[in-house]
């Protein structure tokens, strides 16, 4: 960038000459720095996978054409396309909720191991366990409830593999393998389980990945 005005040589003092040289050098350095910043910004965008600065073309008015009619496909000027406002942006995050629990559960009735003679049957305690075999099913354990002649309540006992869990061992093993061995993130895993119809929340999935899985 040249100096904004010229000073005749006979009017330049030594100090003014030094100031002019310093100003010119500073302007050249600023121009170099701006160019370097521009190069670095482009490199940062490339590394982040971002698009560069948009190439915005001037908006030129189209010529009136008496032969065109309203609503005609030729209404749009050259290079201009109608924007589809009905479709959401692909980057828009979809808000999802966990699906409902599977219907038509597989029922397994479990009786107490020892039922003293004279005990009275009092119905069932229901305990649902979701399991996955790439087709989701709900195993509904019907825990029988009995009352002994002494007045004590006894119940059918759950299998050890589901005690303390509402998700079966196959499902728990699957999510652990996907997350820890395959590097699938919790969010990706949650989306995958929802796509398969597993009714599980983000908190429940986090617990499956971090708590009480030493036995698997």
PDB file of N, CA, C and O in Angstrom, residues 32-79:
ATOM      1  N   UNK A  32       1.715  -8.892   4.611  1.00  0.00           N
ATOM      2  CA  UNK A  32       2.217 -10.257   4.695  1.00  0.00           C
ATOM      3  C   UNK A  32       1.509 -11.042   5.795  1.00  0.00           C
ATOM      4  O   UNK A  32       1.180 -12.221   5.635  1.00  0.00           O
ATOM      5  N   UNK A  33       1.280 -10.363   6.934  1.00  0.00           N
ATOM      6  CA  UNK A  33       0.595 -11.028   8.045  1.00  0.00           C
ATOM      7  C   UNK A  33      -0.845 -11.389   7.669  1.00  0.00           C
ATOM      8  O   UNK A  33      -1.344 -12.466   8.021  1.00  0.00           O
ATOM      9  N   UNK A  34      -1.516 -10.472   6.975  1.00  0.00           N
ATOM     10  CA  UNK A  34      -2.880 -10.764   6.559  1.00  0.00           C
ATOM     11  C   UNK A  34      -2.921 -11.973   5.631  1.00  0.00           C
ATOM     12  O   UNK A  34      -3.808 -12.832   5.730  1.00  0.00           O
ATOM     13  N   UNK A  35      -1.958 -12.041   4.720  1.00  0.00           N
ATOM     14  CA  UNK A  35      -1.900 -13.178   3.811  1.00  0.00           C
ATOM     15  C   UNK A  35      -1.637 -14.475   4.566  1.00  0.00           C
ATOM     16  O   UNK A  35      -2.237 -15.511   4.290  1.00  0.00           O
ATOM     17  N   UNK A  36      -0.757 -14.400   5.571  1.00  0.00           N
ATOM     18  CA  UNK A  36      -0.451 -15.596   6.360  1.00  0.00           C
ATOM     19  C   UNK A  36      -1.664 -16.036   7.184  1.00  0.00           C
ATOM     20  O   UNK A  36      -1.954 -17.221   7.299  1.00  0.00           O
ATOM     21  N   UNK A  37      -2.387 -15.061   7.761  1.00  0.00           N
ATOM     22  CA  UNK A  37      -3.588 -15.389   8.530  1.00  0.00           C
ATOM     23  C   UNK A  37      -4.617 -16.061   7.631  1.00  0.00           C
ATOM     24  O   UNK A  37      -5.267 -17.039   8.019  1.00  0.00           O
ATOM     25  N   UNK A  38      -4.769 -15.559   6.418  1.00  0.00           N
ATOM     26  CA  UNK A  38      -5.715 -16.150   5.475  1.00  0.00           C
ATOM     27  C   UNK A  38      -5.344 -17.592   5.153  1.00  0.00           C
ATOM     28  O   UNK A  38      -6.196 -18.494   5.110  1.00  0.00           O
ATOM     29  N   UNK A  39      -4.046 -17.854   4.955  1.00  0.00           N
ATOM     30  CA  UNK A  39      -3.586 -19.212   4.665  1.00  0.00           C
ATOM     31  C   UNK A  39      -3.847 -20.133   5.855  1.00  0.00           C
ATOM     32  O   UNK A  39      -4.314 -21.280   5.700  1.00  0.00           O
ATOM     33  N   UNK A  40      -3.564 -19.637   7.079  1.00  0.00           N
ATOM     34  CA  UNK A  40      -3.790 -20.449   8.270  1.00  0.00           C
ATOM     35  C   UNK A  40      -5.277 -20.746   8.474  1.00  0.00           C
ATOM     36  O   UNK A  40      -5.650 -21.848   8.876  1.00  0.00           O
ATOM     37  N   UNK A  41      -6.139 -19.770   8.229  1.00  0.00           N
ATOM     38  CA  UNK A  41      -7.575 -19.993   8.356  1.00  0.00           C
ATOM     39  C   UNK A  41      -8.051 -21.069   7.383  1.00  0.00           C
ATOM     40  O   UNK A  41      -8.867 -21.930   7.733  1.00  0.00           O
ATOM     41  N   UNK A  42      -7.533 -21.025   6.153  1.00  0.00           N
ATOM     42  CA  UNK A  42      -7.916 -22.045   5.183  1.00  0.00           C
ATOM     43  C   UNK A  42      -7.442 -23.427   5.623  1.00  0.00           C
ATOM     44  O   UNK A  42      -8.150 -24.427   5.455  1.00  0.00           O
ATOM     45  N   UNK A  43      -6.239 -23.494   6.206  1.00  0.00           N
ATOM     46  CA  UNK A  43      -5.722 -24.771   6.681  1.00  0.00           C
ATOM     47  C   UNK A  43      -6.548 -25.307   7.844  1.00  0.00           C
ATOM     48  O   UNK A  43      -6.830 -26.506   7.931  1.00  0.00           O
ATOM     49  N   UNK A  44      -6.955 -24.409   8.760  1.00  0.00           N
ATOM     50  CA  UNK A  44      -7.794 -24.819   9.897  1.00  0.00           C
ATOM     51  C   UNK A  44      -9.126 -25.368   9.390  1.00  0.00           C
ATOM     52  O   UNK A  44      -9.616 -26.396   9.858  1.00  0.00           O
ATOM     53  N   UNK A  45      -9.738 -24.683   8.425  1.00  0.00           N
ATOM     54  CA  UNK A  45     -10.994 -25.161   7.855  1.00  0.00           C
ATOM     55  C   UNK A  45     -10.812 -26.523   7.196  1.00  0.00           C
ATOM     56  O   UNK A  45     -11.667 -27.399   7.299  1.00  0.00           O
ATOM     57  N   UNK A  46      -9.683 -26.722   6.515  1.00  0.00           N
ATOM     58  CA  UNK A  46      -9.437 -28.001   5.861  1.00  0.00           C
ATOM     59  C   UNK A  46      -9.306 -29.123   6.873  1.00  0.00           C
ATOM     60  O   UNK A  46      -9.860 -30.214   6.705  1.00  0.00           O
ATOM     61  N   UNK A  47      -8.545 -28.870   7.972  1.00  0.00           N
ATOM     62  CA  UNK A  47      -8.337 -29.899   8.992  1.00  0.00           C
ATOM     63  C   UNK A  47      -9.628 -30.237   9.720  1.00  0.00           C
ATOM     64  O   UNK A  47      -9.843 -31.374  10.126  1.00  0.00           O
ATOM     65  N   UNK A  48     -10.496 -29.243   9.913  1.00  0.00           N
ATOM     66  CA  UNK A  48     -11.763 -29.468  10.608  1.00  0.00           C
ATOM     67  C   UNK A  48     -12.843 -29.992   9.671  1.00  0.00           C
ATOM     68  O   UNK A  48     -13.934 -30.321  10.110  1.00  0.00           O
ATOM     69  N   UNK A  49     -12.524 -30.065   8.389  1.00  0.00           N
ATOM     70  CA  UNK A  49     -13.518 -30.552   7.439  1.00  0.00           C
ATOM     71  C   UNK A  49     -14.609 -29.550   7.161  1.00  0.00           C
ATOM     72  O   UNK A  49     -15.715 -29.913   6.755  1.00  0.00           O
ATOM     73  N   UNK A  50     -14.314 -28.266   7.402  1.00  0.00           N
ATOM     74  CA  UNK A  50     -15.312 -27.231   7.173  1.00  0.00           C
ATOM     75  C   UNK A  50     -15.187 -26.694   5.757  1.00  0.00           C
ATOM     76  O   UNK A  50     -14.161 -26.819   5.104  1.00  0.00           O
ATOM     77  N   UNK A  51     -16.271 -26.088   5.301  1.00  0.00           N
ATOM     78  CA  UNK A  51     -16.230 -25.461   3.994  1.00  0.00           C
ATOM     79  C   UNK A  51     -15.510 -24.126   4.082  1.00  0.00           C
ATOM     80  O   UNK A  51     -15.491 -23.475   5.126  1.00  0.00           O
ATOM     81  N   UNK A  52     -14.914 -23.726   3.007  1.00  0.00           N
ATOM     82  CA  UNK A  52     -14.263 -22.427   2.969  1.00  0.00           C
ATOM     83  C   UNK A  52     -15.274 -21.298   2.907  1.00  0.00           C
ATOM     84  O   UNK A  52     -16.477 -21.491   3.052  1.00  0.00           O
ATOM     85  N   UNK A  53     -14.799 -20.103   2.702  1.00  0.00           N
ATOM     86  CA  UNK A  53     -15.694 -18.969   2.595  1.00  0.00           C
ATOM     87  C   UNK A  53     -16.612 -19.149   1.402  1.00  0.00           C
ATOM     88  O   UNK A  53     -16.176 -19.546   0.324  1.00  0.00           O
ATOM     89  N   UNK A  54     -17.904 -18.869   1.565  1.00  0.00           N
ATOM     90  CA  UNK A  54     -18.834 -19.078   0.455  1.00  0.00           C
ATOM     91  C   UNK A  54     -18.563 -18.118  -0.690  1.00  0.00           C
ATOM     92  O   UNK A  54     -18.224 -16.957  -0.488  1.00  0.00           O
ATOM     93  N   UNK A  55     -18.706 -18.640  -1.897  1.00  0.00           N
ATOM     94  CA  UNK A  55     -18.539 -17.824  -3.082  1.00  0.00           C
ATOM     95  C   UNK A  55     -19.907 -17.271  -3.454  1.00  0.00           C
ATOM     96  O   UNK A  55     -20.701 -17.915  -4.132  1.00  0.00           O
ATOM     97  N   UNK A  56     -20.188 -16.052  -2.967  1.00  0.00           N
ATOM     98  CA  UNK A  56     -21.502 -15.449  -3.150  1.00  0.00           C
ATOM     99  C   UNK A  56     -21.480 -14.602  -4.416  1.00  0.00           C
ATOM    100  O   UNK A  56     -20.701 -13.653  -4.526  1.00  0.00           O
ATOM    101  N   UNK A  57     -22.326 -14.971  -5.367  1.00  0.00           N
ATOM    102  CA  UNK A  57     -22.390 -14.233  -6.608  1.00  0.00           C
ATOM    103  C   UNK A  57     -23.374 -13.083  -6.486  1.00  0.00           C
ATOM    104  O   UNK A  57     -24.339 -13.157  -5.731  1.00  0.00           O
ATOM    105  N   UNK A  58     -23.137 -11.999  -7.211  1.00  0.00           N
ATOM    106  CA  UNK A  58     -24.054 -10.851  -7.136  1.00  0.00           C
ATOM    107  C   UNK A  58     -25.438 -11.230  -7.621  1.00  0.00           C
ATOM    108  O   UNK A  58     -25.596 -12.042  -8.536  1.00  0.00           O
ATOM    109  N   UNK A  59     -26.425 -10.632  -6.992  1.00  0.00           N
ATOM    110  CA  UNK A  59     -27.807 -10.901  -7.344  1.00  0.00           C
ATOM    111  C   UNK A  59     -28.203  -9.986  -8.489  1.00  0.00           C
ATOM    112  O   UNK A  59     -28.454  -8.806  -8.291  1.00  0.00           O
ATOM    113  N   UNK A  60     -28.241 -10.538  -9.689  1.00  0.00           N
ATOM    114  CA  UNK A  60     -28.573  -9.733 -10.861  1.00  0.00           C
ATOM    115  C   UNK A  60     -30.030  -9.946 -11.215  1.00  0.00           C
ATOM    116  O   UNK A  60     -30.508 -11.082 -11.268  1.00  0.00           O
ATOM    117  N   UNK A  61     -30.766  -8.862 -11.422  1.00  0.00           N
ATOM    118  CA  UNK A  61     -32.190  -9.015 -11.763  1.00  0.00           C
ATOM    119  C   UNK A  61     -32.353  -9.658 -13.120  1.00  0.00           C
ATOM    120  O   UNK A  61     -31.566  -9.435 -14.039  1.00  0.00           O
ATOM    121  N   UNK A  62     -33.362 -10.497 -13.241  1.00  0.00           N
ATOM    122  CA  UNK A  62     -33.600 -11.157 -14.524  1.00  0.00           C
ATOM    123  C   UNK A  62     -34.348 -10.227 -15.457  1.00  0.00           C
ATOM    124  O   UNK A  62     -35.052  -9.312 -15.028  1.00  0.00           O
ATOM    125  N   UNK A  63     -34.172 -10.469 -16.733  1.00  0.00           N
ATOM    126  CA  UNK A  63     -34.866  -9.674 -17.735  1.00  0.00           C
ATOM    127  C   UNK A  63     -36.321 -10.106 -17.815  1.00  0.00           C
ATOM    128  O   UNK A  63     -36.652 -11.280 -17.704  1.00  0.00           O
ATOM    129  N   UNK A  64     -37.186  -9.108 -17.987  1.00  0.00           N
ATOM    130  CA  UNK A  64     -38.606  -9.410 -18.135  1.00  0.00           C
ATOM    131  C   UNK A  64     -38.847 -10.136 -19.441  1.00  0.00           C
ATOM    132  O   UNK A  64     -38.347  -9.748 -20.503  1.00  0.00           O
ATOM    133  N   UNK A  65     -39.589 -11.190 -19.385  1.00  0.00           N
ATOM    134  CA  UNK A  65     -39.914 -11.955 -20.583  1.00  0.00           C
ATOM    135  C   UNK A  65     -41.417 -12.077 -20.672  1.00  0.00           C
ATOM    136  O   UNK A  65     -42.055 -12.735 -19.853  1.00  0.00           O
ATOM    137  N   UNK A  66     -41.969 -11.377 -21.603  1.00  0.00           N
ATOM    138  CA  UNK A  66     -43.424 -11.347 -21.699  1.00  0.00           C
ATOM    139  C   UNK A  66     -44.006 -12.703 -22.021  1.00  0.00           C
ATOM    140  O   UNK A  66     -45.177 -12.951 -21.792  1.00  0.00           O
ATOM    141  N   UNK A  67     -43.137 -13.620 -22.567  1.00  0.00           N
ATOM    142  CA  UNK A  67     -43.659 -14.935 -22.951  1.00  0.00           C
ATOM    143  C   UNK A  67     -43.784 -15.871 -21.778  1.00  0.00           C
ATOM    144  O   UNK A  67     -44.438 -16.886 -21.870  1.00  0.00           O
ATOM    145  N   UNK A  68     -43.111 -15.529 -20.652  1.00  0.00           N
ATOM    146  CA  UNK A  68     -43.183 -16.412 -19.489  1.00  0.00           C
ATOM    147  C   UNK A  68     -44.433 -16.157 -18.706  1.00  0.00           C
ATOM    148  O   UNK A  68     -44.938 -15.035 -18.652  1.00  0.00           O
ATOM    149  N   UNK A  69     -44.939 -17.183 -18.078  1.00  0.00           N
ATOM    150  CA  UNK A  69     -46.166 -17.083 -17.301  1.00  0.00           C
ATOM    151  C   UNK A  69     -45.877 -17.374 -15.845  1.00  0.00           C
ATOM    152  O   UNK A  69     -44.969 -18.120 -15.531  1.00  0.00           O
ATOM    153  N   UNK A  70     -46.692 -16.789 -14.951  1.00  0.00           N
ATOM    154  CA  UNK A  70     -46.511 -17.081 -13.525  1.00  0.00           C
ATOM    155  C   UNK A  70     -46.650 -18.568 -13.272  1.00  0.00           C
ATOM    156  O   UNK A  70     -47.541 -19.227 -13.813  1.00  0.00           O
ATOM    157  N   UNK A  71     -45.738 -19.103 -12.441  1.00  0.00           N
ATOM    158  CA  UNK A  71     -45.792 -20.517 -12.107  1.00  0.00           C
ATOM    159  C   UNK A  71     -45.087 -21.385 -13.102  1.00  0.00           C
ATOM    160  O   UNK A  71     -45.008 -22.596 -12.949  1.00  0.00           O
ATOM    161  N   UNK A  72     -44.582 -20.751 -14.231  1.00  0.00           N
ATOM    162  CA  UNK A  72     -43.850 -21.524 -15.230  1.00  0.00           C
ATOM    163  C   UNK A  72     -42.518 -21.946 -14.675  1.00  0.00           C
ATOM    164  O   UNK A  72     -41.927 -21.275 -13.840  1.00  0.00           O
ATOM    165  N   UNK A  73     -41.960 -23.096 -15.123  1.00  0.00           N
ATOM    166  CA  UNK A  73     -40.682 -23.581 -14.643  1.00  0.00           C
ATOM    167  C   UNK A  73     -39.556 -22.640 -14.990  1.00  0.00           C
ATOM    168  O   UNK A  73     -38.497 -22.671 -14.381  1.00  0.00           O
ATOM    169  N   UNK A  74     -39.782 -21.791 -15.997  1.00  0.00           N
ATOM    170  CA  UNK A  74     -38.731 -20.878 -16.422  1.00  0.00           C
ATOM    171  C   UNK A  74     -38.742 -19.582 -15.642  1.00  0.00           C
ATOM    172  O   UNK A  74     -38.019 -18.648 -15.971  1.00  0.00           O
ATOM    173  N   UNK A  75     -39.621 -19.462 -14.638  1.00  0.00           N
ATOM    174  CA  UNK A  75     -39.683 -18.238 -13.851  1.00  0.00           C
ATOM    175  C   UNK A  75     -38.379 -17.953 -13.159  1.00  0.00           C
ATOM    176  O   UNK A  75     -37.978 -16.816 -13.003  1.00  0.00           O
ATOM    177  N   UNK A  76     -37.712 -18.992 -12.663  1.00  0.00           N
ATOM    178  CA  UNK A  76     -36.464 -18.788 -11.936  1.00  0.00           C
ATOM    179  C   UNK A  76     -35.387 -18.402 -12.920  1.00  0.00           C
ATOM    180  O   UNK A  76     -35.280 -18.962 -13.996  1.00  0.00           O
ATOM    181  N   UNK A  77     -34.532 -17.432 -12.528  1.00  0.00           N
ATOM    182  CA  UNK A  77     -33.452 -16.987 -13.388  1.00  0.00           C
ATOM    183  C   UNK A  77     -32.403 -18.057 -13.510  1.00  0.00           C
ATOM    184  O   UNK A  77     -32.363 -19.027 -12.763  1.00  0.00           O
ATOM    185  N   UNK A  78     -31.510 -17.881 -14.486  1.00  0.00           N
ATOM    186  CA  UNK A  78     -30.435 -18.854 -14.695  1.00  0.00           C
ATOM    187  C   UNK A  78     -29.558 -18.926 -13.471  1.00  0.00           C
ATOM    188  O   UNK A  78     -29.161 -17.916 -12.918  1.00  0.00           O
ATOM    189  N   UNK A  79     -29.240 -20.146 -13.068  1.00  0.00           N
ATOM    190  CA  UNK A  79     -28.366 -20.321 -11.912  1.00  0.00           C
ATOM    191  C   UNK A  79     -29.086 -20.263 -10.590  1.00  0.00           C
ATOM    192  O   UNK A  79     -28.470 -20.421  -9.542  1.00  0.00           O
TER     193      UNK A  79
END
